[in-house]
mmCIF file of C-alpha atoms in Angstrom:
data_model
loop_
_atom_site.group_PDB
_atom_site.id
_atom_site.type_symbol
_atom_site.label_atom_id
_atom_site.label_comp_id
_atom_site.label_asym_id
_atom_site.label_seq_id
_atom_site.Cartn_x
_atom_site.Cartn_y
_atom_site.Cartn_z
ATOM 1 C CA MET E 1 0.647 -11.884 -16.806
ATOM 2 C CA THR E 2 -2.248 -12.497 -14.151
ATOM 3 C CA GLU E 3 -0.222 -14.978 -12.249
ATOM 4 C CA TYR E 4 2.741 -12.431 -11.837
ATOM 5 C CA LEU E 5 0.363 -9.464 -11.230
ATOM 6 C CA PRO E 6 0.612 -9.489 -7.429
ATOM 7 C CA ALA E 7 4.394 -9.378 -7.489
ATOM 8 C CA HIS E 8 4.383 -6.647 -10.110
ATOM 9 C CA ILE E 9 2.028 -4.529 -8.153
ATOM 10 C CA GLN E 10 4.055 -5.105 -4.887
ATOM 11 C CA GLU E 11 7.238 -4.025 -6.940
ATOM 12 C CA THR E 12 5.453 -0.822 -7.972
ATOM 13 C CA LEU E 13 4.277 -0.247 -4.459
ATOM 14 C CA ALA E 14 7.825 -0.393 -3.206
ATOM 15 C CA SER E 15 9.318 1.876 -5.933
ATOM 16 C CA ARG E 16 6.493 4.383 -6.334
ATOM 17 C CA ALA E 17 4.798 4.570 -2.925
ATOM 18 C CA HIS E 18 7.728 3.407 -0.767
ATOM 19 C CA GLU E 19 5.481 0.804 0.938
ATOM 20 C CA LEU E 20 6.525 -2.714 1.617
ATOM 21 C CA GLY E 21 3.913 -4.037 4.042
ATOM 22 C CA ILE E 22 0.887 -3.945 1.757
ATOM 23 C CA ARG E 23 -0.761 -7.343 0.942
ATOM 24 C CA VAL E 24 -1.892 -7.816 -2.564
ATOM 25 C CA ASP E 25 -4.528 -10.423 -3.680
ATOM 26 C CA VAL E 26 -5.941 -10.658 -7.211
ATOM 27 C CA ARG E 27 -9.333 -12.376 -7.624
ATOM 28 C CA GLY E 28 -10.599 -12.242 -11.161
ATOM 29 C CA ASN E 29 -10.460 -8.704 -12.251
ATOM 30 C CA VAL E 30 -10.268 -7.223 -8.851
ATOM 31 C CA VAL E 31 -7.059 -6.231 -6.981
ATOM 32 C CA HIS E 32 -7.486 -6.108 -3.161
ATOM 33 C CA LEU E 33 -4.952 -4.067 -1.139
ATOM 34 C CA ARG E 34 -4.653 -4.703 2.524
ATOM 35 C CA GLY E 35 -2.354 -3.265 5.141
ATOM 36 C CA GLU E 36 -1.609 -0.203 7.326
ATOM 37 C CA VAL E 37 -0.048 3.188 6.431
ATOM 38 C CA ALA E 38 0.554 6.220 8.544
ATOM 39 C CA SER E 39 -1.397 8.787 6.639
ATOM 40 C CA GLU E 40 -4.263 9.387 4.115
ATOM 41 C CA ASP E 41 -1.791 10.611 1.650
ATOM 42 C CA GLN E 42 0.208 7.319 1.860
ATOM 43 C CA ARG E 43 -3.035 5.383 1.530
ATOM 44 C CA ARG E 44 -3.774 7.455 -1.732
ATOM 45 C CA GLU E 45 -0.152 6.838 -3.011
ATOM 46 C CA VAL E 46 -0.717 3.092 -2.664
ATOM 47 C CA GLU E 47 -3.961 3.044 -4.568
ATOM 48 C CA GLU E 48 -2.445 5.234 -7.324
ATOM 49 C CA ALA E 49 0.523 3.044 -7.680
ATOM 50 C CA ALA E 50 -1.518 -0.037 -7.763
ATOM 51 C CA ARG E 51 -3.849 1.379 -10.477
ATOM 52 C CA ALA E 52 -0.858 2.102 -12.593
ATOM 53 C CA ALA E 53 0.597 -1.379 -12.150
ATOM 54 C CA ALA E 54 -2.781 -3.188 -12.590
ATOM 55 C CA GLU E 55 -4.210 -1.212 -15.628
ATOM 56 C CA GLY E 56 -7.626 -2.527 -16.514
ATOM 57 C CA HIS E 57 -8.266 -4.075 -13.073
ATOM 58 C CA GLU E 58 -10.632 -2.733 -10.370
ATOM 59 C CA ILE E 59 -8.917 -1.656 -7.244
ATOM 60 C CA CYS E 60 -10.331 -2.451 -3.796
ATOM 61 C CA ASN E 61 -8.309 -0.349 -1.459
ATOM 62 C CA GLU E 62 -8.732 -1.812 2.138
ATOM 63 C CA VAL E 63 -5.620 -0.090 3.406
ATOM 64 C CA HIS E 64 -6.218 1.477 6.996
ATOM 65 C CA VAL E 65 -4.690 4.724 8.267
ATOM 66 C CA VAL E 66 -3.189 4.089 11.656
ATOM 67 C CA ALA E 67 -2.430 6.988 13.778
ATOM 68 C CA VAL E 68 1.207 7.086 14.835
ATOM 69 C CA PRO E 69 1.583 9.394 17.937
ATOM 70 C CA GLU E 70 4.415 11.781 18.408
ATOM 71 C CA PRO E 71 7.003 10.700 20.993
ATOM 72 C CA GLU E 72 6.523 12.385 24.230
ATOM 73 C CA GLY E 73 9.593 14.227 25.476
ATOM 74 C CA GLU E 74 13.174 13.677 24.454
ATOM 75 C CA GLU E 75 14.977 10.545 24.167
ATOM 76 C CA TRP E 76 18.534 10.654 25.543
ATOM 77 C CA LEU E 77 21.118 8.274 24.144
ATOM 78 C CA SER E 78 24.321 7.651 26.258
#
């Protein structure tokens, strides 16, 4: 299963945490998660989903929270 583990984790991240842009690398017993999300809650959801999918593996969460500013003013569509 180890060779399929990254794909399994990414499927779980997509279905449970609704994240598609997280890179998953497995080295030995350690799962490395890398990427960017918009909030600390999303970062935690990514880690929890990865833990569920990679039971028995150590999780190294290197996902960064990137501030997404609110748009200024209104946008008019014509």
